[in-house]
Amino acid sequence: MRIVIAEDSVLLRAGLTRILGDAGHEVVATVGDADELLVVVARHTPDLAVVDVRMPPTHTDDGLRAAIEIRRRWPSVGILVLSQYVEERYAVELLADGTDGLGYLLKDRIADVGDFLGAIARVGEGGTALDPEVVAQLLARTRRRDPLERLSPREREVLALMAEGRTNPAIARQLVVSEKAVEKHVGNIFLKLDLPPSDDGHRRVLAVLRWLDGDEHRDTPRTEAP
């Protein structure tokens, strides 16, 4: 595969380049900051980008936000996040559109080079490689916040229908209300679930993910149309 590496540690960049090269992959670019990562992905359109989370310019979550941008602009590029940390907020957003061609591994938990190369191969081929600790922390975050408790019974009904893939007009017909009323409920759902401003299609996906992770949604009463 053709691979780009984004890692601010010079020694780790060199080590990854050597490991991947010895395994027969071509490292087409290595960068030390998130802004340059977007530049080289646009230039090379690699098969895979290996990305650290905390990178310049702010040394916070720049790498993960760049990974989200790559998924948006170049969906065919696989992403393997390789970090010491689980950045929960942006990790959820990265996973929101599906896990095909996506991995998130913790550096300190990689005990075998062969396992790492196996993860590289899976993600590059469109599969998934998620560290169990990453999954556990993201699920714990969902339970800790329990955002569905903020929703009214009607908003829970609307969200349940969104999870079934219904459009706003279809939801209005099912609940025997106006489309304007549905739009208001959807807006309240976005607000109560603390979803970041973005296009509504993206926020609908995030809202549905919150619903599917909820512990009590299966018991939500459904209002049937006559």
Short mmCIF file of C-alpha atoms in Angstrom, two decimals:
data_model
loop_
_atom_site.label_atom_id
_atom_site.label_comp_id
_atom_site.label_asym_id
_atom_site.label_seq_id
_atom_site.Cartn_x
_atom_site.Cartn_y
_atom_site.Cartn_z
CA MET A 1 0.00 0.00 0.00
CA ARG A 2 0.91 3.65 -0.40
CA ILE A 3 0.97 5.16 3.09
CA VAL A 4 1.30 8.62 4.67
CA ILE A 5 2.55 8.93 8.25
CA ALA A 6 1.60 11.89 10.48
CA GLU A 7 3.54 11.78 13.74
CA ASP A 8 5.35 14.61 15.54
CA SER A 9 8.01 12.31 17.04
CA VAL A 10 10.93 12.13 14.60
CA LEU A 11 12.14 8.80 15.98
CA LEU A 12 8.69 7.21 15.82
CA ARG A 13 8.21 8.46 12.25
CA ALA A 14 11.50 6.87 11.26
CA GLY A 15 10.65 3.63 13.03
CA LEU A 16 7.23 3.36 11.40
CA THR A 17 8.74 4.12 8.01
CA ARG A 18 11.27 1.31 8.46
CA ILE A 19 8.68 -1.21 9.69
CA LEU A 20 6.23 -0.47 6.90
CA GLY A 21 8.93 -0.43 4.25
CA ASP A 22 10.30 -3.79 5.39
CA ALA A 23 6.75 -5.18 5.10
CA GLY A 24 6.59 -4.14 1.44
CA HIS A 25 4.57 -0.94 1.77
CA GLU A 26 5.54 2.39 0.21
CA VAL A 27 5.63 5.36 2.60
CA VAL A 28 5.00 8.23 0.19
CA ALA A 29 5.25 11.03 2.79
CA THR A 30 5.93 11.64 6.48
CA VAL A 31 4.84 14.82 8.27
CA GLY A 32 5.02 16.24 11.77
CA ASP A 33 1.89 18.39 11.92
CA ALA A 34 -1.79 18.13 11.09
CA ASP A 35 -1.90 20.93 8.53
CA GLU A 36 0.82 19.32 6.44
CA LEU A 37 -1.02 15.99 6.67
CA LEU A 38 -3.93 17.42 4.69
CA VAL A 39 -1.52 18.82 2.11
CA VAL A 40 0.25 15.50 1.47
CA VAL A 41 -3.01 13.53 1.37
CA ALA A 42 -4.32 15.93 -1.28
CA ARG A 43 -1.04 15.55 -3.20
CA HIS A 44 -0.64 11.75 -3.04
CA THR A 45 -4.15 10.35 -2.33
CA PRO A 46 -2.61 7.39 -0.44
CA ASP A 47 -4.29 4.12 0.40
CA LEU A 48 -3.82 4.74 4.11
CA ALA A 49 -2.88 7.50 6.56
CA VAL A 50 -1.34 6.63 9.94
CA VAL A 51 -2.20 9.54 12.23
CA ASP A 52 -1.27 10.57 15.77
CA VAL A 53 -3.86 12.51 17.81
CA ARG A 54 -1.83 15.17 19.62
CA MET A 55 0.20 17.04 17.05
CA PRO A 56 1.16 20.61 16.13
CA PRO A 57 -0.02 23.27 15.79
CA THR A 58 -1.86 23.06 19.18
CA HIS A 59 -0.66 19.65 20.42
CA THR A 60 -4.22 18.75 21.48
CA ASP A 61 -6.50 16.93 19.05
CA ASP A 62 -5.21 18.33 15.74
CA GLY A 63 -4.38 14.94 14.25
CA LEU A 64 -7.80 13.47 14.96
CA ARG A 65 -9.59 16.50 13.54
CA ALA A 66 -7.43 16.20 10.41
CA ALA A 67 -8.42 12.53 10.18
CA ILE A 68 -12.10 13.53 10.26
CA GLU A 69 -11.44 16.01 7.46
CA ILE A 70 -9.69 13.31 5.41
CA ARG A 71 -12.70 11.01 5.84
CA ARG A 72 -14.93 13.81 4.60
CA ARG A 73 -12.84 14.90 1.61
CA TRP A 74 -11.14 11.62 0.59
CA PRO A 75 -13.39 8.78 1.81
CA SER A 76 -11.35 6.16 -0.07
CA VAL A 77 -8.28 6.84 2.13
CA GLY A 78 -8.07 4.45 5.09
CA ILE A 79 -7.30 5.97 8.49
CA LEU A 80 -5.34 4.32 11.29
CA VAL A 81 -5.19 6.51 14.39
CA LEU A 82 -2.14 5.60 16.47
CA SER A 83 -2.04 7.42 19.80
CA GLN A 84 -1.34 7.22 23.52
CA TYR A 85 -4.78 8.67 24.24
CA VAL A 86 -8.47 8.16 23.51
CA GLU A 87 -9.80 11.58 22.53
CA GLU A 88 -13.44 10.78 23.15
CA ARG A 89 -15.33 13.63 21.52
CA TYR A 90 -13.64 13.52 18.12
CA ALA A 91 -13.27 9.73 18.20
CA VAL A 92 -17.06 9.46 18.29
CA GLU A 93 -17.30 11.86 15.35
CA LEU A 94 -14.66 9.92 13.40
CA LEU A 95 -16.63 6.70 13.90
CA ALA A 96 -20.00 8.27 13.14
CA ASP A 97 -20.02 7.53 9.41
CA GLY A 98 -19.01 3.90 9.82
CA THR A 99 -15.85 1.95 10.62
CA ASP A 100 -14.93 0.67 7.15
CA GLY A 101 -11.28 1.47 6.48
CA LEU A 102 -10.79 2.79 9.99
CA GLY A 103 -8.61 1.88 12.96
CA TYR A 104 -7.77 3.35 16.37
CA LEU A 105 -4.89 1.74 18.27
CA LEU A 106 -3.15 2.74 21.50
CA LYS A 107 0.63 2.86 21.17
CA ASP A 108 1.38 1.42 24.62
CA ARG A 109 -0.90 -1.60 23.99
CA ILE A 110 0.76 -2.74 20.76
CA ALA A 111 2.86 -5.69 21.92
CA ASP A 112 3.76 -7.25 18.58
CA VAL A 113 4.90 -5.75 15.25
CA GLY A 114 3.05 -8.51 13.42
CA ASP A 115 -0.22 -7.50 15.08
CA PHE A 116 0.38 -3.90 14.06
CA LEU A 117 1.06 -4.88 10.46
CA GLY A 118 -2.08 -7.01 10.51
CA ALA A 119 -4.09 -3.97 11.59
CA ILE A 120 -2.49 -1.93 8.80
CA ALA A 121 -3.52 -4.57 6.27
CA ARG A 122 -7.11 -4.79 7.55
CA VAL A 123 -7.68 -1.05 7.51
CA GLY A 124 -6.02 -0.65 4.12
CA GLU A 125 -8.34 -3.31 2.71
CA GLY A 126 -11.42 -1.52 4.05
CA GLY A 127 -11.72 -3.35 7.35
CA THR A 128 -11.61 -2.21 10.97
CA ALA A 129 -8.98 -2.31 13.73
CA LEU A 130 -10.21 -0.90 17.05
CA ASP A 131 -8.36 -1.43 20.32
CA PRO A 132 -10.80 -2.91 22.87
CA GLU A 133 -9.76 -0.20 25.34
CA VAL A 134 -10.84 2.47 22.85
CA VAL A 135 -14.25 0.83 22.47
CA ALA A 136 -14.61 0.48 26.26
CA GLN A 137 -13.85 4.16 26.88
CA LEU A 138 -16.27 5.34 24.20
CA LEU A 139 -19.06 3.14 25.59
CA ALA A 140 -18.31 4.36 29.12
CA ARG A 141 -18.56 7.92 27.88
CA THR A 142 -22.02 7.22 26.44
CA ARG A 143 -23.28 5.64 29.67
CA ARG A 144 -21.73 8.38 31.79
CA ARG A 145 -23.50 11.15 29.93
CA ASP A 146 -26.80 9.26 29.43
CA PRO A 147 -27.98 12.01 27.04
CA LEU A 148 -31.25 10.31 26.11
CA GLU A 149 -32.70 11.17 29.52
CA ARG A 150 -32.85 14.79 28.38
CA LEU A 151 -35.34 14.00 25.63
CA SER A 152 -39.10 14.29 26.02
CA PRO A 153 -41.26 11.23 25.19
CA ARG A 154 -42.19 12.78 21.82
CA GLU A 155 -38.54 13.58 21.01
CA ARG A 156 -37.64 9.97 21.81
CA GLU A 157 -40.34 8.80 19.40
CA VAL A 158 -38.96 11.08 16.69
CA LEU A 159 -35.41 9.85 17.30
CA ALA A 160 -36.55 6.23 17.19
CA LEU A 161 -38.09 6.86 13.75
CA MET A 162 -34.90 8.63 12.62
CA ALA A 163 -33.01 5.47 13.64
CA GLU A 164 -35.27 3.54 11.25
CA GLY A 165 -34.12 5.81 8.44
CA ARG A 166 -37.36 7.80 8.18
CA THR A 167 -37.29 11.28 6.62
CA ASN A 168 -38.99 14.24 8.29
CA PRO A 169 -42.10 13.95 6.03
CA ALA A 170 -42.33 10.22 6.81
CA ILE A 171 -42.02 10.90 10.54
CA ALA A 172 -44.75 13.55 10.29
CA ARG A 173 -47.09 11.06 8.62
CA GLN A 174 -46.33 8.35 11.18
CA LEU A 175 -46.95 10.62 14.16
CA VAL A 176 -49.81 12.55 12.50
CA VAL A 177 -48.18 15.94 13.04
CA SER A 178 -46.93 18.68 10.73
CA GLU A 179 -43.47 18.63 9.15
CA LYS A 180 -42.76 21.91 10.91
CA ALA A 181 -43.44 20.21 14.25
CA VAL A 182 -41.04 17.40 13.33
CA GLU A 183 -38.34 19.90 12.35
CA LYS A 184 -38.73 21.55 15.75
CA HIS A 185 -38.41 18.21 17.55
CA VAL A 186 -35.32 17.30 15.50
CA GLY A 187 -33.73 20.66 16.34
CA ASN A 188 -34.41 20.07 20.05
CA ILE A 189 -32.86 16.60 19.78
CA PHE A 190 -29.66 18.03 18.30
CA LEU A 191 -29.52 20.65 21.05
CA LYS A 192 -30.17 18.26 23.95
CA LEU A 193 -27.65 15.70 22.68
CA ASP A 194 -24.94 18.40 22.50
CA LEU A 195 -24.25 17.69 18.84
CA PRO A 196 -21.78 20.15 17.29
CA PRO A 197 -23.10 22.47 14.57
CA SER A 198 -22.59 20.90 11.15
CA ASP A 199 -24.76 19.82 8.26
CA ASP A 200 -28.04 18.27 9.41
CA GLY A 201 -27.35 14.99 7.62
CA HIS A 202 -24.20 14.48 9.67
CA ARG A 203 -25.97 15.40 12.91
CA ARG A 204 -28.77 12.93 12.13
CA VAL A 205 -26.16 10.15 11.95
CA LEU A 206 -24.64 11.19 15.28
CA ALA A 207 -28.09 11.40 16.90
CA VAL A 208 -28.95 7.89 15.71
CA LEU A 209 -25.65 6.57 17.10
CA ARG A 210 -26.54 8.03 20.49
CA TRP A 211 -29.94 6.36 20.26
CA LEU A 212 -28.51 2.97 19.34
CA ASP A 213 -26.09 3.18 22.28
CA GLY A 214 -28.91 3.99 24.75
CA ASP A 215 -29.88 1.38 27.32
CA GLU A 216 -33.61 2.10 27.45
CA HIS A 217 -34.66 2.96 23.89
CA ARG A 218 -36.18 -0.46 23.22
CA ASP A 219 -38.93 0.31 25.75
CA THR A 220 -39.93 3.62 24.15
CA PRO A 221 -43.66 3.69 23.34
CA ARG A 222 -44.54 4.25 19.70
CA THR A 223 -47.47 6.36 18.54
CA GLU A 224 -49.11 4.62 15.62
CA ALA A 225 -50.83 6.48 12.83
CA PRO A 226 -54.50 5.62 12.34
#
